[in-house]
Amino acid sequence: MSALRCGCRAAGLRRALWPKGHPGLLVEEGALGGVWGRKRRLSANACEQDRRKDCGHAELLEVLEARVRQLQAEGTAEEVTVKRVAMAQAPETGGIWPPRQAPVGAEGAAPELSSHWVQKLDKDQQLIEKHWQQPEGKQPKTVEKPTWEKRLRMEPRLLSRKLAGQLQQWERKRPQSPWEEQLARLLQEAPKRLSREADEGSESRLEGQRQKFLAFLECCLLTGHLTLAHHVLVAHHSRAPQQQLLTLPMYNTVMLGWARQGSFKELMYVFFMLKDAGLAPDLLSYAAALQCMGRLDQDASTIQRCLKQMEQDGLSLQGLFSAVPLSTEERAELLRAVRKARPAFSPQPPPPPPPQVNTSPLLQEIYAKDPSVSYPRLHLSLKELQGLFRQQLGVEMATTVTVESVEKAPLLTKEVLQARKTLAALRAEWESVLSLELQKTKESEARAAAEGRLSLFPYLCLLSEKDLVGLLLQTLQALPPHGESLLFLAHELGLRVLKRKRLRNQVEELEQRYSEYLHLLASDTQVAEPCLPRQHWEALGMPEAPPEQPWPVSVLVQLGKQLAEVLVRAVQMPSSLTAPRGPSTLIPVLYHVYAFRSFRQIGILKPHPAFTQLQETAAERTLIFESTEVPMLCPPLPWTSPHSGAFLLSPTKMMRSLEGTQQHQLLLERCPPAELHGALDALTQLGNCAWRVNGRVLDLVLDLFRDKGCPRLGVPAPPTEAPRSPEGRQAPKGRLLPEASPADKAEMRRELARRLKVAREMQSLRADALYRLSLAQHLRNHIFWLPHNMDFRGRTYPCSPHFNHLGSDLARALLEFAQGRPLGPNGLDWLKIHLVNLTGFKKRESLQARRDYADAVMEDILDSAERPMTGRKWWMEADEPWQALACCMEIAQVVHSPDPTTYISHFPVHQDGSCNGLQHYAALGRDSTGAASVNLSPSDLPQDVYSEVAAQVEVFRRQDAKQGVRVAQVLEGFISRKVVKQTVMTVVYGVTRYGGRLQIEKRLRELEDFPQEFVWEASHYLVRQVFNSLQEMFSGTRSIQRWLTESARLISLTGSAVEWITPLGVPVIQPYHRDSKVMIKGGLQSLTLSSSVDTNQKPNTLKQKNGFPPNFIHSLDSTHMMLTALHCYRKGLTFVSVHDCFWTHAADVEVMNQVCREQFVRLHSQPILQDLSRFLIKRFCSNSRTSKSMWVSRLKDTLLSVPPTGTFDLEQVKRSTFFFS
């Protein structure tokens, strides 16, 4: 979840809440479910909103008087319970409401009453906060045990008559027959069936329900509602149809809860149910029973019988201590019980794991022992780093970060101050009513659970009411004026609750271990021998926590939907804010409407226009971010496993995926740990780069942002600059006359839709820039780090979604390395080359020509640095203007320094791959023609594949123009490198003709002189010619693409998703399956979740085959990047990347270039396609059951037909100047 705004309401909540690149839900929302019932009264009529939209705000005298009467009636009551929203009246001297007469009989009474009301409201708020801050154990006993708790059932109903009789008999003889003795006998009962027989289809249908059930039980234990978990387990066990949902982990979960409390009787009940279900206890079952015996200090004979039965079941005693995840305290109680029966027993410490050596030939040098290696260190001392650790620890324990907005501060007029006062009073009231509404909702959900249903009650108890109220109010403040999809809000609210719940409590151990870890990184400490951060961290000892099971997406959405509905029901405001002269009543702040988005009708929650206006008038300047959405203030934890690394307390997955999906995580968990070392160490290295903000650039950007923006330079304009809809959302009067033609009316509707779309896009871009710039200003005087993880293909991304180096030109220009390096003899030359690269002026020239050009325009460079907004503005003509300006400023400082070679530069210099996807295809196929086109071969001048494609398209255009093709004639003079570049770049990554047409259409619309009426036809024509040109120029790579596509199609037809292993050892599986739908009914509306990542569904053949070629190439370019990162780190370089764009200091560019080329050659010297073929045959064609299938036979034939390769010599890459340049 993302930045939630308190006060400074930003548009574009979806863009802000979801990290870029993160996959979303495919959604269908129910049309009318739950809308026309009682809750419909909460939704304001849309027409009424429009009529009220332009009305002023009224003072709230009536509400004030009602509040005063209420307080007077309550007299000396100790605590005021606020049930309705009350507001202070605006002073008569000014404010957002027009003045009105004071009450009769008391001149100036209104201000006096207002002051009295504010005092009482403050008292109410203090009482509420006092109640929240009171420890749970000291809460006043005002009510007896809730009714629903009295109905919870402990005794199970067993389906086996024999076991039921035994249970009844033992219940009657309990004083003579101890429960512990009964357990020993019960363990000897053979289960009726060790496994349930079920067809594959029914098992797949049950899997989602089982995940939901297990999540419910675990959440009950986490929130202290063990009796409720036991009751629901009993209710499901008692009914044969529902019992098939239950699995051994569910019984174990409840048993472990009772064991922790030393409640042996209830644990016995669960054992009876386990046996009744035909399940055999495992190590965790025995660990729970023995742990409980240890807490109760039971006799040795029963424990001995239990241990004997465990051994007869084939379970080892040592396994209780080595294979069962228990806390230190639980392990001690378990050992206490075991030693009663076997005093000499001592658990063997886990044997040191055999030396884990990565077997990849690509990593032999990385993990070779070499005492002479000098890994880079930070420029900070140990004491400084320890202080930064404490700061970051405080941030993560607080869970949120408050940042001041960089929006232009309004003048503090009486109107603004009154609006802020009004908002503060409203929020104070909302806190109390939301708290009451949450209590009612919890009670309702608890009653549902008491009836044996899987309700939301334990999830609602994960956070305190105060935290949930704060979460809901932050969501309200962040809601954009045009509203947000109910499904999106529900998913994000549920996800945020989950993230808050995941904070671990291992602070003391973490602090000690992290302090030792910093000895490897600090500038003033030493370690015994050089090693990688992961190796050093593992040597320090502390065991990792087991990975947490994800919640099903349906649970997340259901929880978030419930919270959103609480917000809608509870949050109201006085109607006098919308109708100054009308009676003051309470109206909802949020209302639920339906709207069409992309030809689908979806439910939307929209704020009342009066509330939006109040926020805009108040112009509060606060943004709130989750702690995991901002950069870290200390070096991240090294990645040591697929679930351990990055943030200090907030669990982060090494491989990002949609919440609730498990296939990637399970694949990584099954992978031998050593095989992941390359990826883990590369992610750690990328995250260990320290950053700082380029303050000079930030100041200039903020000036533009606070004025009217500058879209041409990538600074979004404010919403006030958006195109306005026709007056009253109507076209000019002539269009509305009855005689207006259907064509005119259709044109009017299109124009209105276009303007609304542009306005929404502008709001989204503005919000994105607001978050980025506000974070940059917040971190201006700090050093910070960007922890990384990766997607399922291995491509790496910073975890911080709003402020990182993967963004636009503006985002990259705001960042520079925190650690500087002297330029050395060639550093200034590389700065000049980098500047010219950013301008795009000399793409077809040699490096020397680019240096000469930089010298020729040195006056413009210095003028840009010294007078960026008032001089000749040469930098504004660059392809990447802000990065060019930052480079101009760096060059100016170097030129003015006494000795350029000793100048300490923090500026990152980039080396970019030349159409990197095609480079990998050409290397795979040893395609000499393709290799020459993408600079794998040495040449005096760079080959620009985009210009070559544009030239080939121009040839086709001229031929068609001569034959009288109208669109070809219109396109004369408009076919350029820029028009075709994006399509050429993404064809190799799987872009379709449809997607390519949209890309070209966007480029054509950016051309001011191009006739816009021909955009649609011209984009269709150009995308066809671009594909034809690529077919001619890269025919050698097409065979590989076709082979990959056909292999994926056949694998999918056998019923499996495509899998492979990258050359670095990372397992990959494509998450494309047929859609599965889950309906969440009731409430404001019914929601339908549509997910394509459900592994229980069959693969989506179309997506599997279309996705395999680009995803495979992405896995290769990520492998190349990681290899380069690891080898640069070994050589002491600072290195980061934006996929196929590598960054380092100017002084180290030559070393990085050498490493980059060497690793590309080493990578493609491996038999990549042959290894892929062998893996796929072993994985999909070796099963004896399916080997006779027609599809499997065809698949094997296809996989054995690896495309032949050409004659290109890879060693030429090492001598190619423009391979990366």
Tab-separated table of C-alpha atoms in Angstrom, residues 9-150:
chain	number	residue	atom	x	y	z
A	9	ARG	CA	-5.309	15.317	-0.783
A	10	ALA	CA	-3.537	13.993	-3.852
A	11	ALA	CA	-5.254	12.717	-6.927
A	12	GLY	CA	-4.411	9.401	-8.468
A	13	LEU	CA	-4.722	7.156	-5.431
A	14	ARG	CA	-4.330	4.004	-7.531
A	15	ARG	CA	-0.977	5.094	-8.906
A	16	ALA	CA	0.212	6.111	-5.465
A	17	LEU	CA	-1.020	3.049	-3.629
A	18	TRP	CA	0.380	0.383	-6.038
A	19	PRO	CA	4.185	0.021	-6.665
A	20	LYS	CA	5.097	0.458	-10.256
A	21	GLY	CA	5.416	-2.772	-12.161
A	22	HIS	CA	3.498	-4.617	-9.492
A	23	PRO	CA	0.791	-6.953	-11.016
A	24	GLY	CA	-2.806	-6.115	-10.199
A	25	LEU	CA	-6.067	-7.955	-10.021
A	26	LEU	CA	-8.201	-8.517	-13.049
A	27	VAL	CA	-11.541	-7.428	-11.762
A	28	GLU	CA	-15.180	-7.775	-12.498
A	29	GLU	CA	-17.462	-6.087	-10.038
A	30	GLY	CA	-21.032	-7.159	-9.405
A	31	ALA	CA	-23.543	-4.859	-10.965
A	32	LEU	CA	-26.197	-4.372	-8.343
A	33	GLY	CA	-25.453	-6.681	-5.427
A	34	GLY	CA	-26.397	-5.178	-2.089
A	35	VAL	CA	-26.982	-1.691	-3.441
A	36	TRP	CA	-30.754	-1.228	-3.439
A	37	GLY	CA	-31.302	-2.355	0.153
A	38	ARG	CA	-31.138	-0.463	3.408
A	39	LYS	CA	-27.566	0.712	2.914
A	40	ARG	CA	-28.535	2.616	-0.180
A	41	ARG	CA	-29.611	5.475	2.097
A	42	LEU	CA	-25.964	6.124	2.847
A	43	SER	CA	-25.186	7.043	-0.736
A	44	ALA	CA	-25.892	10.611	-1.755
A	45	ASN	CA	-27.769	11.105	-5.013
A	46	ALA	CA	-25.373	12.019	-7.820
A	47	CYS	CA	-27.742	14.639	-9.260
A	48	GLU	CA	-28.068	16.196	-5.833
A	49	GLN	CA	-24.272	16.386	-5.639
A	50	ASP	CA	-24.178	18.255	-8.913
A	51	ARG	CA	-26.837	20.720	-7.784
A	52	ARG	CA	-24.887	21.338	-4.566
A	53	LYS	CA	-21.488	21.429	-6.156
A	54	ASP	CA	-21.265	25.201	-6.590
A	55	CYS	CA	-22.985	26.114	-3.314
A	56	GLY	CA	-21.042	27.883	-0.593
A	57	HIS	CA	-20.465	26.539	2.902
A	58	ALA	CA	-22.814	27.454	5.776
A	59	GLU	CA	-21.999	28.067	9.408
A	60	LEU	CA	-23.084	25.273	11.733
A	61	LEU	CA	-25.164	27.120	14.350
A	62	GLU	CA	-27.917	24.513	14.565
A	63	VAL	CA	-25.475	21.651	15.083
A	64	LEU	CA	-23.580	23.708	17.653
A	65	GLU	CA	-26.719	24.426	19.665
A	66	ALA	CA	-27.722	20.746	19.552
A	67	ARG	CA	-24.282	19.788	20.803
A	68	VAL	CA	-24.445	22.316	23.644
A	69	ARG	CA	-27.859	21.025	24.675
A	70	GLN	CA	-26.529	17.481	24.594
A	71	LEU	CA	-23.581	18.368	26.826
A	72	GLN	CA	-25.780	20.289	29.253
A	73	ALA	CA	-28.219	17.369	29.443
A	74	GLU	CA	-25.407	15.002	30.270
A	75	GLY	CA	-24.497	17.230	33.194
A	76	THR	CA	-21.656	15.828	35.246
A	77	ALA	CA	-21.255	12.608	33.292
A	78	GLU	CA	-17.714	11.382	33.522
A	79	GLU	CA	-17.372	10.413	29.888
A	80	VAL	CA	-19.083	11.859	26.866
A	81	THR	CA	-20.083	9.314	24.236
A	82	VAL	CA	-20.217	10.984	20.882
A	83	LYS	CA	-22.884	9.506	18.661
A	84	ARG	CA	-23.364	12.300	16.155
A	85	VAL	CA	-21.020	14.602	14.332
A	86	ALA	CA	-20.853	18.038	15.947
A	87	MET	CA	-19.116	21.068	14.528
A	88	ALA	CA	-17.878	24.378	15.932
A	89	GLN	CA	-19.418	27.457	14.396
A	90	ALA	CA	-17.252	29.621	12.233
A	91	PRO	CA	-16.398	33.016	13.683
A	92	GLU	CA	-18.516	35.823	12.277
A	93	THR	CA	-15.445	37.786	11.269
A	94	GLY	CA	-14.569	35.484	8.412
A	95	GLY	CA	-14.130	31.906	7.311
A	96	ILE	CA	-15.460	29.600	4.712
A	97	TRP	CA	-19.108	30.281	5.533
A	98	PRO	CA	-21.020	33.567	5.009
A	99	PRO	CA	-21.914	35.466	8.210
A	100	ARG	CA	-25.311	34.972	9.819
A	101	GLN	CA	-27.095	36.458	12.783
A	102	ALA	CA	-26.153	35.353	16.265
A	103	PRO	CA	-28.768	33.599	18.398
A	104	VAL	CA	-31.440	35.883	19.786
A	105	GLY	CA	-30.857	37.215	23.241
A	106	ALA	CA	-27.100	37.068	23.488
A	107	GLU	CA	-24.912	39.300	21.425
A	108	GLY	CA	-21.650	37.610	20.757
A	109	ALA	CA	-22.916	34.370	22.209
A	110	ALA	CA	-21.811	32.320	19.271
A	111	PRO	CA	-18.092	32.750	19.842
A	112	GLU	CA	-18.535	32.000	23.535
A	113	LEU	CA	-20.478	28.825	22.777
A	114	SER	CA	-17.907	27.852	20.220
A	115	SER	CA	-15.134	28.143	22.794
A	116	HIS	CA	-17.142	26.121	25.307
A	117	TRP	CA	-17.823	23.479	22.646
A	118	VAL	CA	-14.160	23.215	21.708
A	119	GLN	CA	-13.227	22.688	25.358
A	120	LYS	CA	-15.777	19.925	25.714
A	121	LEU	CA	-14.628	18.341	22.453
A	122	ASP	CA	-11.038	18.383	23.689
A	123	LYS	CA	-12.197	16.659	26.876
A	124	ASP	CA	-13.956	14.003	24.812
A	125	GLN	CA	-10.829	13.408	22.770
A	126	GLN	CA	-8.646	13.110	25.874
A	127	LEU	CA	-10.994	10.523	27.329
A	128	ILE	CA	-10.915	8.506	24.108
A	129	GLU	CA	-7.118	8.619	23.935
A	130	LYS	CA	-6.898	7.673	27.618
A	131	HIS	CA	-9.101	4.679	26.913
A	132	TRP	CA	-6.911	3.647	23.942
A	133	GLN	CA	-3.679	4.043	25.891
A	134	GLN	CA	-4.896	1.986	28.861
A	135	PRO	CA	-3.229	-1.438	29.002
A	136	GLU	CA	-5.515	-4.307	28.163
A	137	GLY	CA	-5.095	-5.879	31.573
A	138	LYS	CA	-6.247	-2.686	33.310
A	139	GLN	CA	-9.409	-2.033	31.312
A	140	PRO	CA	-12.342	-1.244	33.582
A	141	LYS	CA	-14.723	-4.155	33.918
A	142	THR	CA	-17.877	-2.561	32.578
A	143	VAL	CA	-19.504	-5.581	30.946
A	144	GLU	CA	-19.586	-9.277	31.577
A	145	LYS	CA	-18.330	-11.908	29.169
A	146	PRO	CA	-19.875	-11.416	25.719
A	147	THR	CA	-22.851	-13.610	24.910
A	148	TRP	CA	-21.138	-15.166	21.904
A	149	GLU	CA	-18.256	-16.448	24.027
A	150	LYS	CA	-20.702	-18.360	26.208
